[in-house]
Amino acid sequence: MDPPAGCCFHTRCPYAIERCRAEKPALTESDPGHWSACHRSAELTLEGALEFGAAGA
């Protein structure tokens, strides 16, 4: 398997920027118990993702 350079989601993420294509994001804790590996997690509010996660799915 040969994943793409940078973030492995940059080829299908609608929020990807050039940094996503070049640099793999570090796993960081955004809130207690909530982790993400996304360069843009602090600037994006992904309401659908929050609702989906809250539903336990």
PDB file of C-alpha atoms in Angstrom:
ATOM      1  CA  MET A   1       0.000   0.000   0.000  1.00  0.00           C
ATOM      2  CA  ASP A   2       1.318   3.433  -0.918  1.00  0.00           C
ATOM      3  CA  PRO A   3      -0.612   6.232   0.842  1.00  0.00           C
ATOM      4  CA  PRO A   4      -0.360   9.770  -0.553  1.00  0.00           C
ATOM      5  CA  ALA A   5       2.170  12.250   0.854  1.00  0.00           C
ATOM      6  CA  GLY A   6       0.917  14.565   3.586  1.00  0.00           C
ATOM      7  CA  CYS A   7      -2.484  13.925   5.115  1.00  0.00           C
ATOM      8  CA  CYS A   8      -3.916  10.619   3.925  1.00  0.00           C
ATOM      9  CA  PHE A   9      -7.320  12.313   3.453  1.00  0.00           C
ATOM     10  CA  HIS A  10      -6.199  15.260   1.305  1.00  0.00           C
ATOM     11  CA  THR A  11      -7.275  13.610  -1.951  1.00  0.00           C
ATOM     12  CA  ARG A  12     -10.911  13.387  -0.804  1.00  0.00           C
ATOM     13  CA  CYS A  13     -11.250  16.153   1.798  1.00  0.00           C
ATOM     14  CA  PRO A  14     -13.131  19.255   0.578  1.00  0.00           C
ATOM     15  CA  TYR A  15     -11.240  21.390   3.134  1.00  0.00           C
ATOM     16  CA  ALA A  16      -7.713  20.360   2.074  1.00  0.00           C
ATOM     17  CA  ILE A  17      -5.129  23.072   1.462  1.00  0.00           C
ATOM     18  CA  GLU A  18      -1.574  22.895   0.111  1.00  0.00           C
ATOM     19  CA  ARG A  19      -0.171  22.157   3.586  1.00  0.00           C
ATOM     20  CA  CYS A  20      -2.365  19.039   3.734  1.00  0.00           C
ATOM     21  CA  ARG A  21      -0.775  17.751   0.514  1.00  0.00           C
ATOM     22  CA  ALA A  22       2.767  18.343   1.773  1.00  0.00           C
ATOM     23  CA  GLU A  23       2.805  17.667   5.536  1.00  0.00           C
ATOM     24  CA  LYS A  24       1.287  14.871   7.615  1.00  0.00           C
ATOM     25  CA  PRO A  25      -0.691  16.420  10.501  1.00  0.00           C
ATOM     26  CA  ALA A  26       0.158  15.522  14.091  1.00  0.00           C
ATOM     27  CA  LEU A  27      -2.445  13.999  16.389  1.00  0.00           C
ATOM     28  CA  THR A  28      -3.516  16.734  18.818  1.00  0.00           C
ATOM     29  CA  GLU A  29      -6.124  17.018  21.560  1.00  0.00           C
ATOM     30  CA  SER A  30      -8.586  19.775  20.649  1.00  0.00           C
ATOM     31  CA  ASP A  31     -10.784  19.354  23.745  1.00  0.00           C
ATOM     32  CA  PRO A  32     -10.464  16.943  26.675  1.00  0.00           C
ATOM     33  CA  GLY A  33     -10.919  13.485  25.192  1.00  0.00           C
ATOM     34  CA  HIS A  34     -11.285  14.748  21.596  1.00  0.00           C
ATOM     35  CA  TRP A  35      -8.356  14.167  19.249  1.00  0.00           C
ATOM     36  CA  SER A  36      -7.753  14.966  15.608  1.00  0.00           C
ATOM     37  CA  ALA A  37      -4.970  14.816  13.063  1.00  0.00           C
ATOM     38  CA  CYS A  38      -5.943  17.775  10.896  1.00  0.00           C
ATOM     39  CA  HIS A  39      -4.097  20.982  10.078  1.00  0.00           C
ATOM     40  CA  ARG A  40      -7.390  22.873   9.946  1.00  0.00           C
ATOM     41  CA  SER A  41      -9.258  21.436  12.953  1.00  0.00           C
ATOM     42  CA  ALA A  42      -8.908  24.646  14.994  1.00  0.00           C
ATOM     43  CA  GLU A  43     -10.366  26.843  12.235  1.00  0.00           C
ATOM     44  CA  LEU A  44     -13.172  24.589  10.952  1.00  0.00           C
ATOM     45  CA  THR A  45     -16.482  23.912  12.638  1.00  0.00           C
ATOM     46  CA  LEU A  46     -17.759  20.643  11.236  1.00  0.00           C
ATOM     47  CA  GLU A  47     -21.236  20.483  12.738  1.00  0.00           C
ATOM     48  CA  GLY A  48     -22.187  17.292  10.888  1.00  0.00           C
ATOM     49  CA  ALA A  49     -19.138  15.496  12.247  1.00  0.00           C
ATOM     50  CA  LEU A  50     -19.919  16.616  15.787  1.00  0.00           C
ATOM     51  CA  GLU A  51     -23.536  15.448  15.522  1.00  0.00           C
ATOM     52  CA  PHE A  52     -22.481  12.113  14.043  1.00  0.00           C
ATOM     53  CA  GLY A  53     -19.934  11.532  16.805  1.00  0.00           C
ATOM     54  CA  ALA A  54     -22.399  12.512  19.524  1.00  0.00           C
ATOM     55  CA  ALA A  55     -24.862   9.900  18.260  1.00  0.00           C
ATOM     56  CA  GLY A  56     -22.359   7.178  19.075  1.00  0.00           C
ATOM     57  CA  ALA A  57     -22.039   5.917  15.517  1.00  0.00           C
TER      58      ALA A  57
END
